[in-house]
Coordinates of C-alpha atoms in Angstrom, one line a residue:
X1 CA -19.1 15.7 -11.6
X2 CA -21.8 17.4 -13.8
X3 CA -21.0 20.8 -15.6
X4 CA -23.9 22.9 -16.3
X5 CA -24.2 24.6 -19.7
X6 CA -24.8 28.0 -20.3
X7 CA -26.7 28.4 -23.7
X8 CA -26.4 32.4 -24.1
X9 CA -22.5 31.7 -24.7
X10 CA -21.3 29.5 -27.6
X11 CA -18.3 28.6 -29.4
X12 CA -18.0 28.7 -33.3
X13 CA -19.8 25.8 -33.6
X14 CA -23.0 26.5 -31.7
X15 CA -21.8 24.6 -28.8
X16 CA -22.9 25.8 -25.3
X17 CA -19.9 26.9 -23.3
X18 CA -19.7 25.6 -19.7
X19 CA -20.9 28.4 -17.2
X20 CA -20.9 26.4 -13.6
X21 CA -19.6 23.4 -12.0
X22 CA -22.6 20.9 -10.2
X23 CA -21.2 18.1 -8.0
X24 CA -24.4 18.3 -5.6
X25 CA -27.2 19.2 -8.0
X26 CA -26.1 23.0 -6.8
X27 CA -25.4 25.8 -9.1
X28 CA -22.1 27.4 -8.3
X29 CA -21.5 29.8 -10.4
X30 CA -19.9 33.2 -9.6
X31 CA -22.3 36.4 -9.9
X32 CA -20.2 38.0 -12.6
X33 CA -18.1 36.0 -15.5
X34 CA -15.2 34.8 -14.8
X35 CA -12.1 33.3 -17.3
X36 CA -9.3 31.6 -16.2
X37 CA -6.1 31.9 -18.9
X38 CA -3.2 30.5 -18.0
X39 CA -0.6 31.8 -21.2
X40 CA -0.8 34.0 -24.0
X41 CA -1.6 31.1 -26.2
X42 CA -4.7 29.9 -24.3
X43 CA -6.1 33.0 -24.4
X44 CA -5.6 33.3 -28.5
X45 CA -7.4 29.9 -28.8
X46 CA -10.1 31.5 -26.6
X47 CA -10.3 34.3 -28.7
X48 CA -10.4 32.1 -31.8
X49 CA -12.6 29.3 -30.7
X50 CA -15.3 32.2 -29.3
X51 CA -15.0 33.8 -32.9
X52 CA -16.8 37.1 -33.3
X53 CA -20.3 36.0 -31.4
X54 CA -18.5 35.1 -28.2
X55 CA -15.6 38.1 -28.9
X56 CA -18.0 40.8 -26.9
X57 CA -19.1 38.1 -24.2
X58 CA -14.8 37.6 -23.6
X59 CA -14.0 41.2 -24.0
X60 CA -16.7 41.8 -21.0
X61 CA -15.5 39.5 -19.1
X62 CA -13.3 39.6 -16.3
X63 CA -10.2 37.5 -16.9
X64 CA -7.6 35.7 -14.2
X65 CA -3.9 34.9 -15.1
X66 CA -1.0 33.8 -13.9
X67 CA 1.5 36.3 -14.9
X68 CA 1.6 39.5 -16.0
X69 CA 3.1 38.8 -19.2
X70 CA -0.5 37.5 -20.3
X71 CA -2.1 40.2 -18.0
X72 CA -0.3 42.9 -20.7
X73 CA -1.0 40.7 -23.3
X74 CA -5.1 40.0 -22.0
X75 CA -5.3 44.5 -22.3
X76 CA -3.8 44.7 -25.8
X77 CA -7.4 43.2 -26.5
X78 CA -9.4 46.0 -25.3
X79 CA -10.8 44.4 -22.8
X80 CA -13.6 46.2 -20.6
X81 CA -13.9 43.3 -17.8
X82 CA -10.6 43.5 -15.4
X83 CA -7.2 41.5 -15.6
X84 CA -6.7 40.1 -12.0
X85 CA -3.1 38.4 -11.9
X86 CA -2.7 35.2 -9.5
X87 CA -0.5 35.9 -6.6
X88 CA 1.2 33.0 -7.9
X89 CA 1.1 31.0 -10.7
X90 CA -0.6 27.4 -8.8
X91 CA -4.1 26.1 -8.1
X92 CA -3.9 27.6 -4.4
X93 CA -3.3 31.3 -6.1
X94 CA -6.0 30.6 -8.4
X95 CA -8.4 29.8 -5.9
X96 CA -7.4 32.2 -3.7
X97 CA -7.6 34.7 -6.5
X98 CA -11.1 33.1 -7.8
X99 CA -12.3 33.4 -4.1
X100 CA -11.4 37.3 -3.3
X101 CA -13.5 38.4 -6.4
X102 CA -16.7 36.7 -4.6

């Protein structure tokens, strides 16, 4: 498996984040962005580890979670993209999540 780099995005230390997975020399990635956060704390390392270059690339970007306890805590950021909680909290309600915003 290959991941594909996207070079607009960055982390703090000029590091291209990963924008698409490639298993078949084929782009997949979604039309729109798309971060998965899976606790409060994952998304504060996000937030940290983008630092203020990647901030308004995050706060654009549509998020998925797995409760809404990090759904409430995902808005208290003044987010503009939208917070879509998992059905449930597994790789199936991921995916199935991931899949109804294509």
């Amino acid at each position: 498996t290959s991941l594909r780099a996207d070079s607009s995005v960055t982390d703090n230390a000029g590091h291209p984040l990963l924008n698409g997975l490639n298993r078949r020399g084929h782009s997949t990635s979604l039309s729109r962005s798309v971060a998965l956060v899976t606790s409060n704390e994952s998304l504060q390392n996000l937030v940290d580890l983008l630092g203020p270059k990647g901030r308004s690339w995050l706060l654009s970007t549509d998020l998925v979670v797995f409760s809404e306890r990090t759904a409430a805590f995902a808005r208290e950021f003044n987010l503009r993209g939208k917070v879509h909680v998992a059905r449930q909290a597994s790789d199936q309600g991921i995916l199935e999540t991931l899949v109804s915003l294509c």
